[in-house]
Structures are given as C-alpha cells and as structure tokens.
Amino acid sequence: CCQAQLDANKNADSTLALTFTYDNSLPVSLLTTPSSATAVNNTATLATISGTAYSDAPNTVTGAAIDQVLLNLRCSGCAAGNVPGWWNGTTWAGGAEPALLFSAALAAPSWSFGFTNSWLDGYQYAVYSRARDAATNLEAAESASPFVVDKTSAEAKVAAPAHNTFVGALTT
C-alpha cells in the first residue's frame, strides 16, 4: 500500500514518502490574435487579445501547468505629445515600461484578455506577454508581438497625364 521514508541509516520510519516532480523548464507564451506583424483595419477584432502558453519551449504541456500569463500593451505614439506609451488601464502613459499589469484569463494552453482601450489609427502596437508555471518558473523574457492599426482606406491618384489631355506616346 504505502512506502515508508528511510533515514540516513536506511531505517524505515512510519511516515509516508513524498512524491514530487522537479521542473525547471521555462514556459513560453505566444500571441495568436491579432497575428504578429499584421495590419488590423477592423478594431472590433481587437476587443479580445489572445494567445497560448506552454510549460516548456517545445510548446508542450509536459512540465508544471501554466498558472499565470501577464500582459502589457505598448503603442508607438499614443501617449500625450505623440510619444510611445503603455496602456495603464485608463489611458496611454509615456515613459519606461511598467511592470506587467494585466493578468490574462487562462484555460491552458489558451489565454485571453479584453482590452477596452481606444485603438488609434496609424500606430504600431505590441502586446508583451510573460507566462509563469506552477513551479514558479518565469518565461525567460517577455514575448513581444507587434501589429499596426490601419483604419484609413487606401487612396490612389493619377498624377500624369493631366486631366482632359491627350497622349500621343507612352513613356516609361
């Protein structure tokens, strides 16, 4: 039924042996929505930012379970004075990166967070994520995933030939 613990002299005592798993693998988090390095023109799709987090680098769940994913959101020029800034839950604030502020909802391996900020047109954003597992291993460095909000429709204009003119030859 049970195993007894042995002391230094190999004598069994009446206490039960303890079992544990040693895990020093660093977890990994990735952004999935929006896709990294993309342009987003429908900001409604940014109501929920989501990703995955795994207990080790090969993106498996063999180590301790992920128990937290922390996030930050950066904008290339949204803070006052059009300087880079960080979302603080209310507004864009310039300055150095704050400690990771937002705790994502977790249903391993997936995580999600609803951002209620205003997505300003023409700026590059980056979601920074960092996972922690139940063995308190922290992802080595924050994972940064950039994307651009571009709500402006493209416009094309013909510069030559001039309006209502005739062209006798094409030039290249």
PDB file of C-alpha atoms in Angstrom:
ATOM      1  CA  CYS A   1       0.000   0.000   0.000  1.00  0.00           C
ATOM      2  CA  CYS A   2       2.471   2.611   1.111  1.00  0.00           C
ATOM      3  CA  GLN A   3       6.178   3.288   1.105  1.00  0.00           C
ATOM      4  CA  ALA A   4       7.953   4.398   4.250  1.00  0.00           C
ATOM      5  CA  GLN A   5      10.686   7.006   4.260  1.00  0.00           C
ATOM      6  CA  LEU A   6      14.242   5.972   5.015  1.00  0.00           C
ATOM      7  CA  ASP A   7      16.545   7.930   7.266  1.00  0.00           C
ATOM      8  CA  ALA A   8      20.290   8.394   6.681  1.00  0.00           C
ATOM      9  CA  ASN A   9      20.940   4.902   8.144  1.00  0.00           C
ATOM     10  CA  LYS A  10      18.360   3.292   5.821  1.00  0.00           C
ATOM     11  CA  ASN A  11      15.908   2.758   8.702  1.00  0.00           C
ATOM     12  CA  ALA A  12      12.248   2.952   7.754  1.00  0.00           C
ATOM     13  CA  ASP A  13      10.030   5.209   9.762  1.00  0.00           C
ATOM     14  CA  SER A  14       6.265   5.319   9.884  1.00  0.00           C
ATOM     15  CA  THR A  15       5.766   8.400   7.732  1.00  0.00           C
ATOM     16  CA  LEU A  16       4.688   8.207   4.121  1.00  0.00           C
ATOM     17  CA  ALA A  17       7.146   9.036   1.373  1.00  0.00           C
ATOM     18  CA  LEU A  18       6.540  12.249  -0.549  1.00  0.00           C
ATOM     19  CA  THR A  19       6.466  12.356  -4.318  1.00  0.00           C
ATOM     20  CA  PHE A  20       7.218  15.458  -6.357  1.00  0.00           C
ATOM     21  CA  THR A  21       8.311  16.436  -9.837  1.00  0.00           C
ATOM     22  CA  TYR A  22      11.275  18.706 -10.446  1.00  0.00           C
ATOM     23  CA  ASP A  23      10.540  21.221 -13.224  1.00  0.00           C
ATOM     24  CA  ASN A  24      12.990  23.926 -14.227  1.00  0.00           C
ATOM     25  CA  SER A  25      11.769  24.331 -17.824  1.00  0.00           C
ATOM     26  CA  LEU A  26      10.890  27.891 -18.726  1.00  0.00           C
ATOM     27  CA  PRO A  27       7.366  28.437 -20.055  1.00  0.00           C
ATOM     28  CA  VAL A  28       6.644  30.112 -23.396  1.00  0.00           C
ATOM     29  CA  SER A  29       3.770  32.440 -24.352  1.00  0.00           C
ATOM     30  CA  LEU A  30       2.701  33.448 -27.857  1.00  0.00           C
ATOM     31  CA  LEU A  31       0.186  35.920 -29.264  1.00  0.00           C
ATOM     32  CA  THR A  32      -2.331  34.418 -31.716  1.00  0.00           C
ATOM     33  CA  THR A  33      -4.939  37.213 -32.103  1.00  0.00           C
ATOM     34  CA  PRO A  34      -4.107  39.541 -33.664  1.00  0.00           C
ATOM     35  CA  SER A  35      -1.437  37.832 -35.699  1.00  0.00           C
ATOM     36  CA  SER A  36       2.009  39.237 -35.136  1.00  0.00           C
ATOM     37  CA  ALA A  37       3.358  41.646 -37.782  1.00  0.00           C
ATOM     38  CA  THR A  38      -0.042  42.275 -39.379  1.00  0.00           C
ATOM     39  CA  ALA A  39      -2.128  45.336 -40.174  1.00  0.00           C
ATOM     40  CA  VAL A  40      -5.532  45.420 -38.475  1.00  0.00           C
ATOM     41  CA  ASN A  41      -8.267  47.575 -40.018  1.00  0.00           C
ATOM     42  CA  ASN A  42     -11.236  46.270 -38.027  1.00  0.00           C
ATOM     43  CA  THR A  43     -10.529  47.188 -34.418  1.00  0.00           C
ATOM     44  CA  ALA A  44     -13.586  45.221 -33.262  1.00  0.00           C
ATOM     45  CA  THR A  45     -11.371  42.149 -33.709  1.00  0.00           C
ATOM     46  CA  LEU A  46      -9.089  43.591 -31.011  1.00  0.00           C
ATOM     47  CA  ALA A  47     -11.757  43.525 -28.301  1.00  0.00           C
ATOM     48  CA  THR A  48     -10.114  40.311 -27.098  1.00  0.00           C
ATOM     49  CA  ILE A  49      -6.411  39.660 -27.465  1.00  0.00           C
ATOM     50  CA  SER A  50      -5.474  36.020 -27.134  1.00  0.00           C
ATOM     51  CA  GLY A  51      -2.626  33.576 -27.311  1.00  0.00           C
ATOM     52  CA  THR A  52      -1.188  30.351 -25.995  1.00  0.00           C
ATOM     53  CA  ALA A  53       1.193  29.467 -23.188  1.00  0.00           C
ATOM     54  CA  TYR A  54       3.064  26.216 -22.749  1.00  0.00           C
ATOM     55  CA  SER A  55       5.122  24.850 -19.900  1.00  0.00           C
ATOM     56  CA  ASP A  56       8.266  24.434 -21.997  1.00  0.00           C
ATOM     57  CA  ALA A  57       9.933  25.656 -25.181  1.00  0.00           C
ATOM     58  CA  PRO A  58       8.870  22.788 -27.489  1.00  0.00           C
ATOM     59  CA  ASN A  59       5.298  24.077 -26.880  1.00  0.00           C
ATOM     60  CA  THR A  60       4.136  21.072 -24.940  1.00  0.00           C
ATOM     61  CA  VAL A  61       2.448  20.710 -21.585  1.00  0.00           C
ATOM     62  CA  THR A  62       4.866  18.195 -20.071  1.00  0.00           C
ATOM     63  CA  GLY A  63       6.044  20.394 -17.191  1.00  0.00           C
ATOM     64  CA  ALA A  64       4.158  22.155 -14.429  1.00  0.00           C
ATOM     65  CA  ALA A  65       0.873  23.699 -15.542  1.00  0.00           C
ATOM     66  CA  ILE A  66       0.801  27.338 -16.586  1.00  0.00           C
ATOM     67  CA  ASP A  67      -0.863  29.281 -13.793  1.00  0.00           C
ATOM     68  CA  GLN A  68      -0.493  32.887 -14.978  1.00  0.00           C
ATOM     69  CA  VAL A  69       0.068  34.980 -18.105  1.00  0.00           C
ATOM     70  CA  LEU A  70       0.771  38.670 -17.544  1.00  0.00           C
ATOM     71  CA  LEU A  71       0.442  41.293 -20.284  1.00  0.00           C
ATOM     72  CA  ASN A  72       1.365  44.843 -21.242  1.00  0.00           C
ATOM     73  CA  LEU A  73       0.309  46.837 -24.290  1.00  0.00           C
ATOM     74  CA  ARG A  74       2.578  49.411 -25.968  1.00  0.00           C
ATOM     75  CA  CYS A  75       1.762  51.967 -28.667  1.00  0.00           C
ATOM     76  CA  SER A  76       4.330  53.696 -30.882  1.00  0.00           C
ATOM     77  CA  GLY A  77       2.885  57.182 -30.366  1.00  0.00           C
ATOM     78  CA  CYS A  78      -0.388  57.164 -28.434  1.00  0.00           C
ATOM     79  CA  ALA A  79       0.767  58.922 -25.255  1.00  0.00           C
ATOM     80  CA  ALA A  80       0.467  62.697 -24.840  1.00  0.00           C
ATOM     81  CA  GLY A  81       2.758  64.506 -27.280  1.00  0.00           C
ATOM     82  CA  ASN A  82       2.666  61.569 -29.725  1.00  0.00           C
ATOM     83  CA  VAL A  83       5.352  59.718 -27.791  1.00  0.00           C
ATOM     84  CA  PRO A  84       5.454  55.955 -27.270  1.00  0.00           C
ATOM     85  CA  GLY A  85       3.304  54.848 -24.385  1.00  0.00           C
ATOM     86  CA  TRP A  86       1.932  51.986 -22.310  1.00  0.00           C
ATOM     87  CA  TRP A  87      -1.745  51.280 -21.632  1.00  0.00           C
ATOM     88  CA  ASN A  88      -2.351  51.647 -17.889  1.00  0.00           C
ATOM     89  CA  GLY A  89      -5.988  50.538 -17.904  1.00  0.00           C
ATOM     90  CA  THR A  90      -7.323  54.054 -18.417  1.00  0.00           C
ATOM     91  CA  THR A  91      -5.053  55.928 -20.815  1.00  0.00           C
ATOM     92  CA  TRP A  92      -1.751  55.782 -22.685  1.00  0.00           C
ATOM     93  CA  ALA A  93       1.158  56.837 -20.459  1.00  0.00           C
ATOM     94  CA  GLY A  94       4.634  57.714 -21.714  1.00  0.00           C
ATOM     95  CA  GLY A  95       7.825  56.610 -20.044  1.00  0.00           C
ATOM     96  CA  ALA A  96       9.557  53.365 -19.237  1.00  0.00           C
ATOM     97  CA  GLU A  97       7.773  50.038 -19.422  1.00  0.00           C
ATOM     98  CA  PRO A  98       5.829  49.388 -16.235  1.00  0.00           C
ATOM     99  CA  ALA A  99       5.701  46.024 -14.533  1.00  0.00           C
ATOM    100  CA  LEU A 100       3.364  43.669 -16.365  1.00  0.00           C
ATOM    101  CA  LEU A 101      -0.056  44.961 -15.454  1.00  0.00           C
ATOM    102  CA  PHE A 102      -2.783  42.748 -16.811  1.00  0.00           C
ATOM    103  CA  SER A 103      -3.492  39.151 -15.874  1.00  0.00           C
ATOM    104  CA  ALA A 104      -4.977  37.175 -18.755  1.00  0.00           C
ATOM    105  CA  ALA A 105      -7.802  34.674 -18.365  1.00  0.00           C
ATOM    106  CA  LEU A 106      -6.296  31.230 -18.641  1.00  0.00           C
ATOM    107  CA  ALA A 107      -7.712  27.969 -19.975  1.00  0.00           C
ATOM    108  CA  ALA A 108      -4.404  26.292 -20.730  1.00  0.00           C
ATOM    109  CA  PRO A 109      -2.897  26.315 -23.165  1.00  0.00           C
ATOM    110  CA  SER A 110      -5.029  29.302 -24.260  1.00  0.00           C
ATOM    111  CA  TRP A 111      -5.137  32.744 -22.649  1.00  0.00           C
ATOM    112  CA  SER A 112      -7.199  35.847 -23.442  1.00  0.00           C
ATOM    113  CA  PHE A 113      -7.674  39.413 -22.294  1.00  0.00           C
ATOM    114  CA  GLY A 114     -10.280  42.020 -23.209  1.00  0.00           C
ATOM    115  CA  PHE A 115      -8.700  45.415 -23.789  1.00  0.00           C
ATOM    116  CA  THR A 116     -11.124  48.302 -23.518  1.00  0.00           C
ATOM    117  CA  ASN A 117      -8.790  50.968 -24.828  1.00  0.00           C
ATOM    118  CA  SER A 118      -9.223  53.049 -27.956  1.00  0.00           C
ATOM    119  CA  TRP A 119      -7.158  51.790 -30.860  1.00  0.00           C
ATOM    120  CA  LEU A 120      -5.745  54.846 -32.591  1.00  0.00           C
ATOM    121  CA  ASP A 121      -5.276  54.725 -36.353  1.00  0.00           C
ATOM    122  CA  GLY A 122      -1.805  54.601 -37.879  1.00  0.00           C
ATOM    123  CA  TYR A 123       0.168  53.391 -34.886  1.00  0.00           C
ATOM    124  CA  GLN A 124       2.177  50.274 -34.222  1.00  0.00           C
ATOM    125  CA  TYR A 125       1.171  48.339 -31.126  1.00  0.00           C
ATOM    126  CA  ALA A 126       2.895  45.490 -29.330  1.00  0.00           C
ATOM    127  CA  VAL A 127       1.471  43.014 -26.846  1.00  0.00           C
ATOM    128  CA  TYR A 128       4.025  41.847 -24.292  1.00  0.00           C
ATOM    129  CA  SER A 129       3.274  38.563 -22.555  1.00  0.00           C
ATOM    130  CA  ARG A 130       5.067  36.537 -19.910  1.00  0.00           C
ATOM    131  CA  ALA A 131       3.976  33.135 -18.629  1.00  0.00           C
ATOM    132  CA  ARG A 132       4.572  31.564 -15.221  1.00  0.00           C
ATOM    133  CA  ASP A 133       4.020  27.927 -14.310  1.00  0.00           C
ATOM    134  CA  ALA A 134       3.012  26.240 -11.055  1.00  0.00           C
ATOM    135  CA  ALA A 135       6.686  25.570 -10.267  1.00  0.00           C
ATOM    136  CA  THR A 136       7.145  29.396 -10.345  1.00  0.00           C
ATOM    137  CA  ASN A 137       9.287  29.282 -13.481  1.00  0.00           C
ATOM    138  CA  LEU A 138       9.002  32.565 -15.401  1.00  0.00           C
ATOM    139  CA  GLU A 139       9.318  32.878 -19.138  1.00  0.00           C
ATOM    140  CA  ALA A 140      12.910  33.995 -19.818  1.00  0.00           C
ATOM    141  CA  ALA A 141      11.927  37.269 -21.462  1.00  0.00           C
ATOM    142  CA  GLU A 142       8.655  38.873 -22.341  1.00  0.00           C
ATOM    143  CA  SER A 143       7.322  37.794 -25.690  1.00  0.00           C
ATOM    144  CA  ALA A 144       6.581  40.885 -27.822  1.00  0.00           C
ATOM    145  CA  SER A 145       4.195  40.680 -30.773  1.00  0.00           C
ATOM    146  CA  PRO A 146       3.790  43.827 -32.904  1.00  0.00           C
ATOM    147  CA  PHE A 147       0.868  44.802 -35.154  1.00  0.00           C
ATOM    148  CA  VAL A 148      -0.373  48.005 -36.809  1.00  0.00           C
ATOM    149  CA  VAL A 149      -3.850  49.519 -36.621  1.00  0.00           C
ATOM    150  CA  ASP A 150      -4.667  50.919 -40.061  1.00  0.00           C
ATOM    151  CA  LYS A 151      -8.277  52.069 -40.410  1.00  0.00           C
ATOM    152  CA  THR A 152      -7.555  54.523 -43.236  1.00  0.00           C
ATOM    153  CA  SER A 153      -8.683  53.390 -46.684  1.00  0.00           C
ATOM    154  CA  ALA A 154      -6.023  53.488 -49.355  1.00  0.00           C
ATOM    155  CA  GLU A 155      -6.347  56.232 -51.940  1.00  0.00           C
ATOM    156  CA  ALA A 156      -4.830  56.202 -55.410  1.00  0.00           C
ATOM    157  CA  LYS A 157      -4.417  59.239 -57.621  1.00  0.00           C
ATOM    158  CA  VAL A 158      -3.242  59.598 -61.208  1.00  0.00           C
ATOM    159  CA  ALA A 159      -0.560  62.285 -61.438  1.00  0.00           C
ATOM    160  CA  ALA A 160       0.097  62.033 -65.177  1.00  0.00           C
ATOM    161  CA  PRO A 161      -1.227  62.523 -67.739  1.00  0.00           C
ATOM    162  CA  ALA A 162      -3.150  65.610 -66.709  1.00  0.00           C
ATOM    163  CA  HIS A 163      -6.943  65.521 -66.630  1.00  0.00           C
ATOM    164  CA  ASN A 164      -8.653  66.051 -70.026  1.00  0.00           C
ATOM    165  CA  THR A 165      -5.407  65.890 -72.041  1.00  0.00           C
ATOM    166  CA  PHE A 166      -4.328  63.776 -74.993  1.00  0.00           C
ATOM    167  CA  VAL A 167      -1.326  61.490 -75.012  1.00  0.00           C
ATOM    168  CA  GLY A 168       0.419  60.623 -78.290  1.00  0.00           C
ATOM    169  CA  ALA A 169       3.117  58.328 -76.903  1.00  0.00           C
ATOM    170  CA  LEU A 170       3.685  56.318 -73.754  1.00  0.00           C
ATOM    171  CA  THR A 171       6.806  56.863 -71.730  1.00  0.00           C
ATOM    172  CA  THR A 172       8.228  54.561 -69.154  1.00  0.00           C
TER     173      THR A 172
END
